[in-house]
Short mmCIF file of N, CA and C in Angstrom, two decimals:
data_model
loop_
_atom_site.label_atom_id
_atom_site.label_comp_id
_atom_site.label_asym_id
_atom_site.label_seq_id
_atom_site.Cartn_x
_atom_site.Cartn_y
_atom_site.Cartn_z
N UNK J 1 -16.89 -12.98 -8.96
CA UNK J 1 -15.85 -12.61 -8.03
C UNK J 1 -15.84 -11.10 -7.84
N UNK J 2 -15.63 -10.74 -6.59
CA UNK J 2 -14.84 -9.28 -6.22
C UNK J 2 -14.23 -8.81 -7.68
N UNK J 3 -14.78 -7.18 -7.71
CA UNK J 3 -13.62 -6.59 -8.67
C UNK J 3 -12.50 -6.51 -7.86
N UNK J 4 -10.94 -6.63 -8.42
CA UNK J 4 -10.15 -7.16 -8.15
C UNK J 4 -9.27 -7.85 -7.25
N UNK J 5 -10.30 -9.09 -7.19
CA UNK J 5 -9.60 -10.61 -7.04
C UNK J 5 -10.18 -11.28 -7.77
N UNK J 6 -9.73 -12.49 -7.27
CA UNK J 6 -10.50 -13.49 -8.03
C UNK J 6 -9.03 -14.57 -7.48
N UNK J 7 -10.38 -16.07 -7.22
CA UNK J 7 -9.77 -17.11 -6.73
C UNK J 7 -9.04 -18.16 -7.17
N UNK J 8 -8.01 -18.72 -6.43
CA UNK J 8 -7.09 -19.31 -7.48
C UNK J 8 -7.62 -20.92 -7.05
N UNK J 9 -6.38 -22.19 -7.37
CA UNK J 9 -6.38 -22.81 -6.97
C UNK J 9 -5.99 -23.51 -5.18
N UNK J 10 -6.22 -24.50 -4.75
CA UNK J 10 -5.98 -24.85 -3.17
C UNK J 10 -4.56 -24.75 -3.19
N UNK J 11 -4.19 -23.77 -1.80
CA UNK J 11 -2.90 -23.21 -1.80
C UNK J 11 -2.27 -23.34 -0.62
N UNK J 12 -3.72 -23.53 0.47
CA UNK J 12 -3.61 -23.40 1.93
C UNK J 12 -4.06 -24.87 2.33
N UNK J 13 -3.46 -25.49 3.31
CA UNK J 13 -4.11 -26.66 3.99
C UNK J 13 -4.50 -26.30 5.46
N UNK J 14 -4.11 -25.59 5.48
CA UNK J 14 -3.61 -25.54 7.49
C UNK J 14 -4.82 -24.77 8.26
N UNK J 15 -5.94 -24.95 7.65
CA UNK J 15 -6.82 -24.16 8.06
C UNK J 15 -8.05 -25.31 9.21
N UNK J 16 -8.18 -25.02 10.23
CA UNK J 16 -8.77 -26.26 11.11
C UNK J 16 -10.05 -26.34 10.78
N UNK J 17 -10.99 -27.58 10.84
CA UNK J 17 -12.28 -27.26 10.84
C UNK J 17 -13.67 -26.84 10.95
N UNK J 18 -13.41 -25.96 12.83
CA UNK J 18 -13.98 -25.39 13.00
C UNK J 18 -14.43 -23.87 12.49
N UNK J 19 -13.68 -23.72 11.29
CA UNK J 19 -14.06 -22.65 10.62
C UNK J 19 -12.65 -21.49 11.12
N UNK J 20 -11.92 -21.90 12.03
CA UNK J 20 -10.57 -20.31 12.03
C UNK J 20 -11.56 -19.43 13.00
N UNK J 21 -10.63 -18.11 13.10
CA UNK J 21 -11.24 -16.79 13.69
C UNK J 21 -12.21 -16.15 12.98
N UNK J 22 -12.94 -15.26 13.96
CA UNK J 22 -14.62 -14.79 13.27
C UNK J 22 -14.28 -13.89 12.02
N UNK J 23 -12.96 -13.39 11.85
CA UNK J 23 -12.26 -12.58 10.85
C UNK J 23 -11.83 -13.42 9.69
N UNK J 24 -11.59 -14.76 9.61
CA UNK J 24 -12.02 -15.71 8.17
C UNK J 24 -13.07 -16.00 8.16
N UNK J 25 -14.59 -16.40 8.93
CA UNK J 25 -14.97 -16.88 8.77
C UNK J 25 -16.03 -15.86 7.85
N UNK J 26 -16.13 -14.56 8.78
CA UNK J 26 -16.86 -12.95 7.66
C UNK J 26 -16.47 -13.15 6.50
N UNK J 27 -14.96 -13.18 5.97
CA UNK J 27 -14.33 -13.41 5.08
C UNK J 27 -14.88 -14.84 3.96
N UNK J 28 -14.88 -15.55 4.56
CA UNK J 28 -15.83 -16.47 3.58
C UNK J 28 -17.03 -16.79 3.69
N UNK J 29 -17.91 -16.02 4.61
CA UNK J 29 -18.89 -15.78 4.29
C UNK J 29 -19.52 -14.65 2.94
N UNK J 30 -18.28 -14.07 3.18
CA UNK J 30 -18.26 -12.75 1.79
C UNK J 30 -17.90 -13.13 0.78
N UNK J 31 -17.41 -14.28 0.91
CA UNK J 31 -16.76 -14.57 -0.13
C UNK J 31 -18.02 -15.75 -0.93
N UNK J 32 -18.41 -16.40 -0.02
CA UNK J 32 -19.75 -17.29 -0.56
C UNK J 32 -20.79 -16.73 -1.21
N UNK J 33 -20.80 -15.54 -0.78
CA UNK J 33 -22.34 -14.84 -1.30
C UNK J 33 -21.65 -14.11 -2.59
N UNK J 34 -20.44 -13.48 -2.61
CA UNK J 34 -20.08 -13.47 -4.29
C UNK J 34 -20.16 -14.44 -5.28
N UNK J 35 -19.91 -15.36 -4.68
CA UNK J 35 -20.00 -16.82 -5.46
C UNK J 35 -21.35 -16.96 -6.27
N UNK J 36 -22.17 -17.14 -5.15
CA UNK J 36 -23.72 -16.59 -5.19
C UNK J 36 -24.22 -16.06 -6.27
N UNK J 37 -23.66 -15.14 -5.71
CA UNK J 37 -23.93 -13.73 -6.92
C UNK J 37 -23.67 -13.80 -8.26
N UNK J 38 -22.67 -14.42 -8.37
CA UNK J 38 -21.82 -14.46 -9.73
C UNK J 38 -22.69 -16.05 -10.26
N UNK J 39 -22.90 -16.83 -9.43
CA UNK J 39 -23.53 -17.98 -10.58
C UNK J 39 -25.20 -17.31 -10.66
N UNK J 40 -25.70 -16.92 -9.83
CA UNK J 40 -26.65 -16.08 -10.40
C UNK J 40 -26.90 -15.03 -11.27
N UNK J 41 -25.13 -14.83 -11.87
CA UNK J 41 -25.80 -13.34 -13.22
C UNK J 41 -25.40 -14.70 -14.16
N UNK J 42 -24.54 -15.76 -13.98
CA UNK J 42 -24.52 -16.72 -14.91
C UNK J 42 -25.91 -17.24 -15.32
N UNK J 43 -26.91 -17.56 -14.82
CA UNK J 43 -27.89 -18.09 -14.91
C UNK J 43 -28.51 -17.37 -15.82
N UNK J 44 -28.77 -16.03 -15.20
CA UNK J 44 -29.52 -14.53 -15.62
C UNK J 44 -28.77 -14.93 -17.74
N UNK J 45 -27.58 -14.81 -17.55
CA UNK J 45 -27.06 -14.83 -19.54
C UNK J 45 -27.40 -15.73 -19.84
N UNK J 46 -27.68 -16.95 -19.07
CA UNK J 46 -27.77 -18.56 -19.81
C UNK J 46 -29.79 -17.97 -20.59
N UNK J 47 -30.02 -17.84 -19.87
CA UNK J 47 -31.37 -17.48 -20.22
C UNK J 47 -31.51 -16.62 -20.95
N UNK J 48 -30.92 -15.68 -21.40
CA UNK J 48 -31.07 -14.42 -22.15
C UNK J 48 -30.46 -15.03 -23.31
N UNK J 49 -30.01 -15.96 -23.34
CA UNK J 49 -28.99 -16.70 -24.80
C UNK J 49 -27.37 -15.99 -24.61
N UNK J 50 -26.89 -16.03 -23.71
CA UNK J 50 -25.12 -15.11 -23.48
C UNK J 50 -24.48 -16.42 -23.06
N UNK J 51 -25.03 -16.93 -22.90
CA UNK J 51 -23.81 -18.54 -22.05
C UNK J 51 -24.78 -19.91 -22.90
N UNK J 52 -23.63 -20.67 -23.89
CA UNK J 52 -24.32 -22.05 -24.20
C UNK J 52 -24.62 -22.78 -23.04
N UNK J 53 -25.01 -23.66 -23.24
CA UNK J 53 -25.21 -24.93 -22.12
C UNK J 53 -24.21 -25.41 -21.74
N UNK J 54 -23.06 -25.46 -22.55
CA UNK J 54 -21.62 -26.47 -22.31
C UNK J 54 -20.86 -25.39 -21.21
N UNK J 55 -20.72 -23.96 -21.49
CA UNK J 55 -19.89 -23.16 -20.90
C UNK J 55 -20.51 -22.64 -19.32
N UNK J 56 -22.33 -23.21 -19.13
CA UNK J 56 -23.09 -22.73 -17.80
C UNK J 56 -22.50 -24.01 -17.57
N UNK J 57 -22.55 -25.09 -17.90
CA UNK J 57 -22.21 -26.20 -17.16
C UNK J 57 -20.70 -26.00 -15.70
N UNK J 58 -20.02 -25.80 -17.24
CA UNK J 58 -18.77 -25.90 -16.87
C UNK J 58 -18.51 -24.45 -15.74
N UNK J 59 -19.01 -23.38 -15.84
CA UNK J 59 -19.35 -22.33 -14.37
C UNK J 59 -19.68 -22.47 -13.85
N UNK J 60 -20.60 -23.43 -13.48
CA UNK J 60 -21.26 -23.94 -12.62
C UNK J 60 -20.11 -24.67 -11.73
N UNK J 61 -19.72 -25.83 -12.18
CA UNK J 61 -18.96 -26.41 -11.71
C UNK J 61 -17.62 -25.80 -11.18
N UNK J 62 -17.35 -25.18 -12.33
CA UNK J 62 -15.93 -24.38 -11.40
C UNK J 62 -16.52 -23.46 -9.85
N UNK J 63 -17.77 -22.73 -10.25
CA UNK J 63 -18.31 -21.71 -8.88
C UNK J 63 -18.37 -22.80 -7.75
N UNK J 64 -18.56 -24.10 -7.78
CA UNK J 64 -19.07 -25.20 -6.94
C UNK J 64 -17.46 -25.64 -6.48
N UNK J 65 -16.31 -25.65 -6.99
CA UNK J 65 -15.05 -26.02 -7.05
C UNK J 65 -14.60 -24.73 -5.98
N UNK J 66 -14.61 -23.29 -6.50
CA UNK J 66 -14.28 -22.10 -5.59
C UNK J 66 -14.86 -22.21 -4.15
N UNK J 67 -16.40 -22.66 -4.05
CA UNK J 67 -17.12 -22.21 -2.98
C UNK J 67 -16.82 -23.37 -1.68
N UNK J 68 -16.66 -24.72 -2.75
CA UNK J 68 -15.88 -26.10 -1.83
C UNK J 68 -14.62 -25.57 -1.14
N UNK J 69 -13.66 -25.21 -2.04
CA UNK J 69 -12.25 -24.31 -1.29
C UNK J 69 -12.77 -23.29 -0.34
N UNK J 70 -13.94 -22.88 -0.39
CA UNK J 70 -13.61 -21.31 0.45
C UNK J 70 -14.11 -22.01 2.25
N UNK J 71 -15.31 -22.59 1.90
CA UNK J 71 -15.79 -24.15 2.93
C UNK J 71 -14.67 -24.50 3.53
N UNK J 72 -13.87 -24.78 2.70
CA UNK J 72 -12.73 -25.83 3.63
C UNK J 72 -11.50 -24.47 3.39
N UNK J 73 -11.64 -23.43 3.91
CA UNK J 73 -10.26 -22.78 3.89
C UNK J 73 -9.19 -23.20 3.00
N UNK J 74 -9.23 -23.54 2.13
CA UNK J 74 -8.23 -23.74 1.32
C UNK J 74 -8.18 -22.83 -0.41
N UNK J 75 -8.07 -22.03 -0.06
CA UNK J 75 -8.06 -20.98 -0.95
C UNK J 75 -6.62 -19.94 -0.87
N UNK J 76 -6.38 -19.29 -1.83
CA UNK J 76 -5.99 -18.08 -1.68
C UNK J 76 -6.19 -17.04 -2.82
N UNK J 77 -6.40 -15.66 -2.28
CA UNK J 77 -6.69 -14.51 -3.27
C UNK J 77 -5.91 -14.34 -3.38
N UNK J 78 -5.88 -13.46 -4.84
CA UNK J 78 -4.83 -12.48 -5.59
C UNK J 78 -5.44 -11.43 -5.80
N UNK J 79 -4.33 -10.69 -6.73
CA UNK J 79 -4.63 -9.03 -6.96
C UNK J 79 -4.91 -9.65 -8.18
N UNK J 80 -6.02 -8.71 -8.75
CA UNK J 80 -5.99 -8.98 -10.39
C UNK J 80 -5.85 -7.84 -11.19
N UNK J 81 -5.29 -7.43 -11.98
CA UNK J 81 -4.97 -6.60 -12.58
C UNK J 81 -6.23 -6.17 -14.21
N UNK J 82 -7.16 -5.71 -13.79
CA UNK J 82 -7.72 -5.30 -15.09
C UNK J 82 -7.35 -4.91 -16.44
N UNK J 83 -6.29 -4.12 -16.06
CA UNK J 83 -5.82 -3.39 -17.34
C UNK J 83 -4.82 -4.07 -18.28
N UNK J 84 -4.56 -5.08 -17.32
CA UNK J 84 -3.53 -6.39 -18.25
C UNK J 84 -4.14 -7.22 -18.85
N UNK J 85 -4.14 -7.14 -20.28
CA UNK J 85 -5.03 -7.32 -21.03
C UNK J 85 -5.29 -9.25 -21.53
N UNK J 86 -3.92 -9.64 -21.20
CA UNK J 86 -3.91 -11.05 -21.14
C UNK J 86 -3.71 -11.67 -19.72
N UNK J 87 -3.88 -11.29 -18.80
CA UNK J 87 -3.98 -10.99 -17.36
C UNK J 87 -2.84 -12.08 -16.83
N UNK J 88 -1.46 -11.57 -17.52
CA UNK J 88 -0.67 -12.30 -16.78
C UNK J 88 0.03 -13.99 -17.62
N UNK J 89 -0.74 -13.85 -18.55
CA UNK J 89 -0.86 -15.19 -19.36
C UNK J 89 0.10 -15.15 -20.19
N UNK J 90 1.61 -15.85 -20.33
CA UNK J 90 2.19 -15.94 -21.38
C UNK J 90 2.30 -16.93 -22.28
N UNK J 91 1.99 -17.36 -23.58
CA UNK J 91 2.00 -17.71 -24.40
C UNK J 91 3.04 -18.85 -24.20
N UNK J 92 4.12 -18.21 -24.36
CA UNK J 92 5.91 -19.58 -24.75
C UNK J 92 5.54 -20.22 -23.18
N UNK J 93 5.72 -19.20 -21.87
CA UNK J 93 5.11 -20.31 -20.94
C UNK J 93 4.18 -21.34 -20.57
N UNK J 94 3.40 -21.33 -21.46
CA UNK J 94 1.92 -22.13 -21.11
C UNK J 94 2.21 -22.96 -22.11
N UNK J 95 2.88 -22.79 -23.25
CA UNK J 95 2.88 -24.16 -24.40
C UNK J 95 3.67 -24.99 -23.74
N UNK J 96 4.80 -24.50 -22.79
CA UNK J 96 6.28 -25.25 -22.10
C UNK J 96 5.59 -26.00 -21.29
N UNK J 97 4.66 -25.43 -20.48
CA UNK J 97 3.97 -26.32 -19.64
C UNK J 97 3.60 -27.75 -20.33
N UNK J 98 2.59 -27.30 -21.06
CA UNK J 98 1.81 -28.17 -21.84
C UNK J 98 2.75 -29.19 -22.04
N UNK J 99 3.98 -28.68 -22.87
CA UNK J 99 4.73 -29.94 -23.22
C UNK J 99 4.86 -30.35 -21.75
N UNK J 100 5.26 -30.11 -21.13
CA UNK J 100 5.84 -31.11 -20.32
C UNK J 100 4.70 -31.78 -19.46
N UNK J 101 3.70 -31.22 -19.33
CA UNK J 101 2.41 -32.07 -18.74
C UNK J 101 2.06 -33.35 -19.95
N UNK J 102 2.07 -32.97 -21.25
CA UNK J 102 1.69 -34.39 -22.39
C UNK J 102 3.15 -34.81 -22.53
N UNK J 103 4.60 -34.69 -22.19
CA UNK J 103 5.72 -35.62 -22.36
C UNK J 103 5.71 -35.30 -23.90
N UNK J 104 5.47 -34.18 -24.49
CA UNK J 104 5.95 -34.70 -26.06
C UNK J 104 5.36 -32.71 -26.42
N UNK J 105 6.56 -32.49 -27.82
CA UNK J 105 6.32 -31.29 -27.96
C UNK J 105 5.00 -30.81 -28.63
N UNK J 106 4.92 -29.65 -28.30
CA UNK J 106 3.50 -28.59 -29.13
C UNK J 106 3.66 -29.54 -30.59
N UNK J 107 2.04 -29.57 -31.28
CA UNK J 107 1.82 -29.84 -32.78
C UNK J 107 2.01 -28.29 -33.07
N UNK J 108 2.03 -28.23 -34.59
CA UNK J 108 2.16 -27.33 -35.16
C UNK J 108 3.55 -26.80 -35.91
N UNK J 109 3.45 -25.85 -36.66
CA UNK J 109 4.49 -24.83 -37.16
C UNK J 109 5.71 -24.05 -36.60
N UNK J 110 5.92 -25.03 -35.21
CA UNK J 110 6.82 -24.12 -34.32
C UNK J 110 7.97 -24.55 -34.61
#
């Protein structure tokens, strides 16, 4: 991905199929060839021994998940913040989730 963005989940539906104005379509064309780019330095570590097999898999698939959204306009960017070191990620929020996505509380010492 772009230094700072990086793509989220499908956010947008409303985008028609002929691809939108020539100003999205540059836009995900730029946005495809980062894609590109980025599963190609993935490849580049898988080979050098920097990425197991389980974790190229799974980049793979997510880059194939981003580049499907960017295809079908259904994307949206964010700002990403480098210097935030857990980039936004809180802890008590994401376990709350959890519970309530499995219906039953966190295991553990809590």
């Amino acid at each position: 991905m772009a230094e700072g963005t990086e793509m989220t989940g499908i956010q947008d539906g409303g985008h028609d199929e002929a691809g939108g104005d020539s100003g999205e379509m540059t836009e995900r064309v730029g946005l495809a060839r980062e894609i590109g780019q980025g599963l190609g330095d993935i490849f580049v570590e898988y080979v050098r021994g920097g990425v197991a097999f389980d974790e190229l898999t799974f980049l793979t698939f997510e880059a194939i998940e981003s580049l499907h959204a960017v295809a079908s306009g259904e994307y949206e960017l964010e700002e990403f913040d480098e210097d935030d070191e857990d980039g936004g990620y809180e802890i008590e929020e994401a376990t709350a989730e959890q519970e309530d996505l499995a219906q039953e509380p966190a295991r553990g010492g809590e």
